[in-house]
PDB file of C-alpha atoms in Angstrom:
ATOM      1  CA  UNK A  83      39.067  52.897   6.832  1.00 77.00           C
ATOM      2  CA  UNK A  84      37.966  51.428   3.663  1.00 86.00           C
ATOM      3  CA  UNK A  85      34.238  49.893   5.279  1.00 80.00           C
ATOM      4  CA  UNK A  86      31.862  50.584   7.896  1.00 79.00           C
ATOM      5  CA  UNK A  87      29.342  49.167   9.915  1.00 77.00           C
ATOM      6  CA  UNK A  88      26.934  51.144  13.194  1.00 80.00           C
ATOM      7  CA  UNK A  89      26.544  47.393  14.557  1.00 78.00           C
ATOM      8  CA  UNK A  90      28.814  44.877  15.234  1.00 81.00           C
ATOM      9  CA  UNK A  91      26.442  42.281  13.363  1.00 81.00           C
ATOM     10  CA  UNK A  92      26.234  43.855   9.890  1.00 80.00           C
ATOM     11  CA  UNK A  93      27.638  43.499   6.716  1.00 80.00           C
ATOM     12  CA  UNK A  94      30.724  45.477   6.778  1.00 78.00           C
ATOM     13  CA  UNK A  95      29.955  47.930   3.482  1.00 81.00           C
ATOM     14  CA  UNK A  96      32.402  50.100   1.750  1.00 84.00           C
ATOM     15  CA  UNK A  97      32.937  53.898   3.111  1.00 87.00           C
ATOM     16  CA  UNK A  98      30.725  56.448   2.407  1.00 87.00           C
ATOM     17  CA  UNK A  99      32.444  59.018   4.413  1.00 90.00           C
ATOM     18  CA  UNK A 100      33.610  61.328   1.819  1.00 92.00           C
ATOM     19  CA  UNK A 101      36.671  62.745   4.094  1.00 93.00           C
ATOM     20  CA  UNK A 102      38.310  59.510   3.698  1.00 94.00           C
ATOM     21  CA  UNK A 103      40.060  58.580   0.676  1.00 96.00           C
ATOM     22  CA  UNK A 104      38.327  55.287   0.193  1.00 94.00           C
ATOM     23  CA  UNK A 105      35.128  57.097  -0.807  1.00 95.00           C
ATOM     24  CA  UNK A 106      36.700  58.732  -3.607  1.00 96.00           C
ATOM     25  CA  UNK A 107      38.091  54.974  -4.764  1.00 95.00           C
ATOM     26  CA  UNK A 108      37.308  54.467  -8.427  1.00 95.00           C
ATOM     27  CA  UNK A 109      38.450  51.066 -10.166  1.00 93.00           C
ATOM     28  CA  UNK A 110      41.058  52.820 -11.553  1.00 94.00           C
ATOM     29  CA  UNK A 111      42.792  54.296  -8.354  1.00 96.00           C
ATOM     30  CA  UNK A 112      42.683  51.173  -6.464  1.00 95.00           C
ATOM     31  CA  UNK A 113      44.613  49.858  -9.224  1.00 93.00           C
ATOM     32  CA  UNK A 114      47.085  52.744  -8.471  1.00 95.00           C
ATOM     33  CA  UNK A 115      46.995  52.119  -5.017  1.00 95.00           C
ATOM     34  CA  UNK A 116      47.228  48.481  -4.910  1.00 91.00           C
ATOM     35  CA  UNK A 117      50.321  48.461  -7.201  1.00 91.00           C
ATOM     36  CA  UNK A 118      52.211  51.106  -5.396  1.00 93.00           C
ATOM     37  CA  UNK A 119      51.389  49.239  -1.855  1.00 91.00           C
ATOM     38  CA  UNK A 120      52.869  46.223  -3.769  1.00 87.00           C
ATOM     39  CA  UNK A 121      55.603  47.465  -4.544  1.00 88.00           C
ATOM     40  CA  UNK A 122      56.379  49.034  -1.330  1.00 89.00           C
ATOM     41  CA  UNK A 123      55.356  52.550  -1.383  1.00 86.00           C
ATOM     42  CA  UNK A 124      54.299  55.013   0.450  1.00 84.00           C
ATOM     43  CA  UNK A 125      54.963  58.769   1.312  1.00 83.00           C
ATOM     44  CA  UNK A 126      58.013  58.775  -1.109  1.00 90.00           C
ATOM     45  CA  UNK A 127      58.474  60.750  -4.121  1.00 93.00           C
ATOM     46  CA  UNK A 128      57.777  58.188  -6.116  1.00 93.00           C
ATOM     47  CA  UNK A 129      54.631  57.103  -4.699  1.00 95.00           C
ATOM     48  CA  UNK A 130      53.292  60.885  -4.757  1.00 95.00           C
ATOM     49  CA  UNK A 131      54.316  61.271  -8.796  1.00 95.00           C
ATOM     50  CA  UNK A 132      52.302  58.115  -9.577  1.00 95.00           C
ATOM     51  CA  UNK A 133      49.421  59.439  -7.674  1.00 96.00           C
ATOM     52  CA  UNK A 134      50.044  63.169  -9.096  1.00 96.00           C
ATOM     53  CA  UNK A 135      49.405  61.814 -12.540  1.00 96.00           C
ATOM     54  CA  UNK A 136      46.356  58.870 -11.798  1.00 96.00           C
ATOM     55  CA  UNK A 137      42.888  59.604 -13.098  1.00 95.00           C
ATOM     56  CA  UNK A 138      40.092  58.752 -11.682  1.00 96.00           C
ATOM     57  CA  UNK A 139      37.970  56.274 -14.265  1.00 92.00           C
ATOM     58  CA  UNK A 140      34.363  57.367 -12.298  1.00 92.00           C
ATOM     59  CA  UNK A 141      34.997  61.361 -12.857  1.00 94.00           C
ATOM     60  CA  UNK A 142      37.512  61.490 -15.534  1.00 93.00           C
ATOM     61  CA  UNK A 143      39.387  63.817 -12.932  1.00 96.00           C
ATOM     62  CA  UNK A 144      42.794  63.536 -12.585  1.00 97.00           C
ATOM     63  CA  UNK A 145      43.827  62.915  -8.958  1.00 97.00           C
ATOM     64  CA  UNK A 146      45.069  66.600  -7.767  1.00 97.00           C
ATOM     65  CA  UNK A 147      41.741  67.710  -9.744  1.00 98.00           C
ATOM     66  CA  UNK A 148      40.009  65.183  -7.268  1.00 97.00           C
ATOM     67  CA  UNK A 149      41.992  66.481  -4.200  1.00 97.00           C
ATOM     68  CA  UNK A 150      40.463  69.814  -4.771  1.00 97.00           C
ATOM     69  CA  UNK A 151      37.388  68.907  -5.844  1.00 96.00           C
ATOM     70  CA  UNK A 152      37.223  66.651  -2.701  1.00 96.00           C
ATOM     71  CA  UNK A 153      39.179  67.971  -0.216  1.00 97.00           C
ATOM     72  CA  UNK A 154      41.106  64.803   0.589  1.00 97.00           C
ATOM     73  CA  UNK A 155      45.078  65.562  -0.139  1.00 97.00           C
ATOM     74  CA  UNK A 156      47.553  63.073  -2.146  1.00 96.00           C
ATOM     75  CA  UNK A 157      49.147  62.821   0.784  1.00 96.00           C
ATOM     76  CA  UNK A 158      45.774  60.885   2.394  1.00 96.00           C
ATOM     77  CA  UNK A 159      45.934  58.531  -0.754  1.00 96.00           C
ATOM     78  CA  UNK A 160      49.308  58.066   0.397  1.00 96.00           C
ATOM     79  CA  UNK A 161      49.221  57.318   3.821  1.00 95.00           C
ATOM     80  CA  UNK A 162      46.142  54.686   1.821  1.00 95.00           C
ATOM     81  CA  UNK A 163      49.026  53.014   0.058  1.00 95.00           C
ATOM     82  CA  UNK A 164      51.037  52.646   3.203  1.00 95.00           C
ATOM     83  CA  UNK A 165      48.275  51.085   4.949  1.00 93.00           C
ATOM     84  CA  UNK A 166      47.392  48.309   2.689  1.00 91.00           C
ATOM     85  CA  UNK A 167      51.329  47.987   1.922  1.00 91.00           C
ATOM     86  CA  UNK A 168      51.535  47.346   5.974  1.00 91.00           C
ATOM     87  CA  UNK A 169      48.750  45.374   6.163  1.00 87.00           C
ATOM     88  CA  UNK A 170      49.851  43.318   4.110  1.00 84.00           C
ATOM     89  CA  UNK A 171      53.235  42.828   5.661  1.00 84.00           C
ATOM     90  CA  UNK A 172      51.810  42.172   8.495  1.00 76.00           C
ATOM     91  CA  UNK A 173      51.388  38.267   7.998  1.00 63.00           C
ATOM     92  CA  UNK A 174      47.852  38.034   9.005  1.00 57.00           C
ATOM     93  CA  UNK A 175      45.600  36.440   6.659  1.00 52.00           C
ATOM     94  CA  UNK A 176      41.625  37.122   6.634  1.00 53.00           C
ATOM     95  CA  UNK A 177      39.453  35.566   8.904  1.00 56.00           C
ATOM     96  CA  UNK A 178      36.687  35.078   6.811  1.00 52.00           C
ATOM     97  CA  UNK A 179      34.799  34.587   3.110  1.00 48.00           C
ATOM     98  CA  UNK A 180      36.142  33.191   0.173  1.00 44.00           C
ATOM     99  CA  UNK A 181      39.696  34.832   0.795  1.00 46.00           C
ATOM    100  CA  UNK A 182      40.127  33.097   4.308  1.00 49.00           C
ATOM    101  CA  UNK A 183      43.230  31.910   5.087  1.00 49.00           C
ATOM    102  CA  UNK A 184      45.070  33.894   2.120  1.00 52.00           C
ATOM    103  CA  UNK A 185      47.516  36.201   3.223  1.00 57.00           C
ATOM    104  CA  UNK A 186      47.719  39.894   1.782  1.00 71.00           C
ATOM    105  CA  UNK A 187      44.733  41.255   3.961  1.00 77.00           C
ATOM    106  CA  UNK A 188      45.231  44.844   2.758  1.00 84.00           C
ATOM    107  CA  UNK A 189      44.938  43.985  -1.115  1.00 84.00           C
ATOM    108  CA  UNK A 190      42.358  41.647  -0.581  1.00 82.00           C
ATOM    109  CA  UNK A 191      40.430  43.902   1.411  1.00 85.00           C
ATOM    110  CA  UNK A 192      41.429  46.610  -1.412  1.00 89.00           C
ATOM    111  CA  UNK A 193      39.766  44.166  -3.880  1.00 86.00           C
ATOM    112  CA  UNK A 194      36.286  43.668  -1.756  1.00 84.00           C
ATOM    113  CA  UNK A 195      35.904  47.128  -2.021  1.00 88.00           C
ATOM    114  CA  UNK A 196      36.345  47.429  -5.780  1.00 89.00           C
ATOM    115  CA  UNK A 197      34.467  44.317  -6.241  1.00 84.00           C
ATOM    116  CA  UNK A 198      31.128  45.381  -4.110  1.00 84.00           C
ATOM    117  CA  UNK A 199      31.183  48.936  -5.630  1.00 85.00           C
ATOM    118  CA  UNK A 200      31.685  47.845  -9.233  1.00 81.00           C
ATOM    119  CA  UNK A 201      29.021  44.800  -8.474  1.00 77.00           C
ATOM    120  CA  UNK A 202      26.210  47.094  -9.465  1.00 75.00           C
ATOM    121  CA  UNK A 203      27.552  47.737 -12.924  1.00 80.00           C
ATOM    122  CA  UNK A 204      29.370  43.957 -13.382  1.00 76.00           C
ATOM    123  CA  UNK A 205      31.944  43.048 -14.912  1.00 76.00           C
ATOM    124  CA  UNK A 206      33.180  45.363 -17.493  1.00 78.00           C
ATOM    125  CA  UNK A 207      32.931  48.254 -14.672  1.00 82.00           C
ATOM    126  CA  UNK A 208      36.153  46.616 -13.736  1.00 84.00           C
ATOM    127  CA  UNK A 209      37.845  47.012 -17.182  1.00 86.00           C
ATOM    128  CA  UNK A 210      39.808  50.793 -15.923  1.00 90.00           C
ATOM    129  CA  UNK A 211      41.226  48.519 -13.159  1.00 89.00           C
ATOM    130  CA  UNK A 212      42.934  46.055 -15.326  1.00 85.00           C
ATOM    131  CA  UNK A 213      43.633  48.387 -17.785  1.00 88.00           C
ATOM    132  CA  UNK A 214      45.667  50.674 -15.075  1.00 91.00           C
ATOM    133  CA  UNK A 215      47.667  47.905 -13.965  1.00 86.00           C
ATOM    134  CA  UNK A 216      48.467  46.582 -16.976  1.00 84.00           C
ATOM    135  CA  UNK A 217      49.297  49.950 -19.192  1.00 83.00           C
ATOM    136  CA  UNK A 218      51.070  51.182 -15.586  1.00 86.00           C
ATOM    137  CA  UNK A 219      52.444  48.695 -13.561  1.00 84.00           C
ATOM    138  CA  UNK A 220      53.445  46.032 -15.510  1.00 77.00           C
ATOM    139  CA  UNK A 221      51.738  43.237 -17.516  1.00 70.00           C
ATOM    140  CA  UNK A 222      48.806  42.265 -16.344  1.00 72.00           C
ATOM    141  CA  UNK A 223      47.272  39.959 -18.932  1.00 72.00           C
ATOM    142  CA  UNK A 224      48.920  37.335 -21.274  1.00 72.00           C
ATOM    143  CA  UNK A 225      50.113  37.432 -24.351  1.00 76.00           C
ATOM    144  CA  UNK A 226      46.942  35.777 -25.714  1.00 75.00           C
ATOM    145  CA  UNK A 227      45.336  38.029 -24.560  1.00 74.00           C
ATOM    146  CA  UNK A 228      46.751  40.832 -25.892  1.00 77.00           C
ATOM    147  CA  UNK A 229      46.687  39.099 -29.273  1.00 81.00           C
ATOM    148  CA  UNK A 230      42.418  38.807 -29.135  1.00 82.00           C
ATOM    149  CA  UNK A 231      40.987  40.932 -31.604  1.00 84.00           C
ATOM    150  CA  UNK A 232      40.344  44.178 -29.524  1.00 84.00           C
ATOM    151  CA  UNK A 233      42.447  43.877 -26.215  1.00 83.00           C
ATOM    152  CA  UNK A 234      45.619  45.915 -26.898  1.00 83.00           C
ATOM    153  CA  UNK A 235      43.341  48.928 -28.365  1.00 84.00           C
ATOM    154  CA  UNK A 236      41.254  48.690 -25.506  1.00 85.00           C
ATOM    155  CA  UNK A 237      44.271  48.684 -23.091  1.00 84.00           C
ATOM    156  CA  UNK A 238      45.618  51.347 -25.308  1.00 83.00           C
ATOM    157  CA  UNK A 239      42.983  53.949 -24.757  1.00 81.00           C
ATOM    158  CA  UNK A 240      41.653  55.270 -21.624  1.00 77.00           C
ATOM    159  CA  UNK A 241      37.784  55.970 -23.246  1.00 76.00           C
ATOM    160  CA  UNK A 242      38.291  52.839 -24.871  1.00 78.00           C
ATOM    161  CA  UNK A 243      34.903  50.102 -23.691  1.00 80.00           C
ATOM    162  CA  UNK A 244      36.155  46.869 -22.553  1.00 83.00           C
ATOM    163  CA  UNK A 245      37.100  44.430 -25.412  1.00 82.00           C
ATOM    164  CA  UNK A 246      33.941  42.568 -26.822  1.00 78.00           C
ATOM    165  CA  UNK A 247      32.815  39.527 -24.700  1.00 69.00           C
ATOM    166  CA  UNK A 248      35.330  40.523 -22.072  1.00 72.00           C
ATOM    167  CA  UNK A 249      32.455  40.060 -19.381  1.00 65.00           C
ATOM    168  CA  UNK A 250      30.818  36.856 -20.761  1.00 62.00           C
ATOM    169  CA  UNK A 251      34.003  34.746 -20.426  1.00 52.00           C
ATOM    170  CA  UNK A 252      35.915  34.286 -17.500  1.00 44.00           C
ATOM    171  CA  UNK A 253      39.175  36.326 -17.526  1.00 46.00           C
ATOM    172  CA  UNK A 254      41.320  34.438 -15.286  1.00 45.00           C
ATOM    173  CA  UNK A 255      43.149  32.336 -18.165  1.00 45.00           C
ATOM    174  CA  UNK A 256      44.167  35.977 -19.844  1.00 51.00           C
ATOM    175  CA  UNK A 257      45.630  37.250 -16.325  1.00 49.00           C
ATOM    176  CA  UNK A 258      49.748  37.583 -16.189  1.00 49.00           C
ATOM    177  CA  UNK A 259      49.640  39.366 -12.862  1.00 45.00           C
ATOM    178  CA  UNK A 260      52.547  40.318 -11.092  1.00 45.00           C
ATOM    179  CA  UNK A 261      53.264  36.953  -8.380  1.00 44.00           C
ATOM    180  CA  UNK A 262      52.539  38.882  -5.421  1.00 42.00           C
ATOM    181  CA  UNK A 263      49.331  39.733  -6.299  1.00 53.00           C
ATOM    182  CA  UNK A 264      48.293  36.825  -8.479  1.00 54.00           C
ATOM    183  CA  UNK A 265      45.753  34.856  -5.317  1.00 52.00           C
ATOM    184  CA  UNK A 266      44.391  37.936  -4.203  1.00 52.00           C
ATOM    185  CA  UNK A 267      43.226  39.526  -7.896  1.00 58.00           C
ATOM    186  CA  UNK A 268      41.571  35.690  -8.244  1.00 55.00           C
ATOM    187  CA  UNK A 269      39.595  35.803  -5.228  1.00 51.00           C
ATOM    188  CA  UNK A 270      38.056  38.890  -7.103  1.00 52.00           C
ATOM    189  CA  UNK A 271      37.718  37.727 -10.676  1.00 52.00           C
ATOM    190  CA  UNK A 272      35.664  34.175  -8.296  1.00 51.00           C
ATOM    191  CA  UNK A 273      33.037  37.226  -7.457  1.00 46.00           C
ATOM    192  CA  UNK A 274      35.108  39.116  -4.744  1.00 42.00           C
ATOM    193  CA  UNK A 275      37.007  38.256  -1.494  1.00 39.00           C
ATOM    194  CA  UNK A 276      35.420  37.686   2.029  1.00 38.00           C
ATOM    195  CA  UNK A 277      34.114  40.841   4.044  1.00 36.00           C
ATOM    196  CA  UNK A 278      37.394  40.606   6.080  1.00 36.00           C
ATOM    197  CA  UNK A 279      38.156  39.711  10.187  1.00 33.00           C
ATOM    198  CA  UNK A 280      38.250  41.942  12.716  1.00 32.00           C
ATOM    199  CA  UNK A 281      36.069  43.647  14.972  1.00 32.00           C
ATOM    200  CA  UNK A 282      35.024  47.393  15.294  1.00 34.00           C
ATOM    201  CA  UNK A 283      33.114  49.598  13.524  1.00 38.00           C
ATOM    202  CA  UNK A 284      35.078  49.974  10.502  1.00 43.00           C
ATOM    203  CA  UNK A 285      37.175  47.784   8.377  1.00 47.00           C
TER     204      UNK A 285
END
């Protein structure tokens, strides 16, 4: 579960059960995540050595550091990635929000949950995100971008701040995501998807 709610007529919020691996979700392993869902993963080897060697961009820990530290395995991040690479399979598109009718429930979803944690701290608190995806996954930002003064040292370092101004301007124009996940990273950079469909208790 990646949000909860004790009655049916709240705000769905993100997870603070700290069992699941949602709670331990910093803008730099939902990057991880959302890429290897993406591009198919799940409990493979391949999956599990991307995960192995993420770090976490709220604790500076890297992800088996985190396991212990935690409690939650790899192998729950895993079976993470295989849920949002299902759900988005699936061919249901949210109910609700901004994001309604887009398909990809699972990364959009994904991306409410970075975007209402990192709310708090704005914009540049999503920097590790784009930074992971880029540096790891493939590019994520243009070539102009990557020409501004500051951009490829910031995506360069992993203490590196955001590039200056980053968070004043809107990013979308320097954005080269992959295709597949091009709608559902703009409903986040428009101020973050809907709250998702569904009923229950959790999300």
């Amino acid at each position: 579960a990646l949000f909860h709610r004790v009655q049916p007529d709240e705000p769905l919020r993100p997870t603070t059960n700290r069992s699941l691996p949602a709670a331990h979700l910093s803008p730099s392993l939902v990057a991880h995540v959302l890429a290897l869902a993406d591009a198919g993963g799940g409990a493979d080897a391949a999956t599990h050595s991307a995960l192995k060697s993420a770090v976490c961009s709220d604790t500076g820990l890297a992800l088996p550091a985190l396991a212990r530290e935690t409690g939650v395995t790899i192998a729950r991040f895993e079976r993470l990635v295989e849920a949002v690479r299902d759900a988005d399979a699936d061919g249901s598109a949210c109910r609700h929000g901004p994001a309604e009718g887009l398909p990809r429930r699972g990364s959009l979803l994904l991306l409410r949950l970075l975007w209402q944690r990192a709310a708090a701290r704005g914009k540049p608190a999503l920097w590790p995100f784009f930074r992971v995806l880029h540096g790891r996954y493939g590019a994520a930002l243009t070539e102009a971008a990557l020409r501004s003064p500051g951009w490829a040292e910031a995506l360069a370092s992993e203490d590196a701040p955001p590039p200056a101004g980053w968070a004043e301007r809107p990013p979308a124009s320097k954005l080269d995501p992959p295709s597949a996940l091009r709608a559902s990273i703009a409903v986040l950079l428009e101020g973050g998807g809907g709250q998702g469909g569904g009923g229950g208790r959790d999300g």
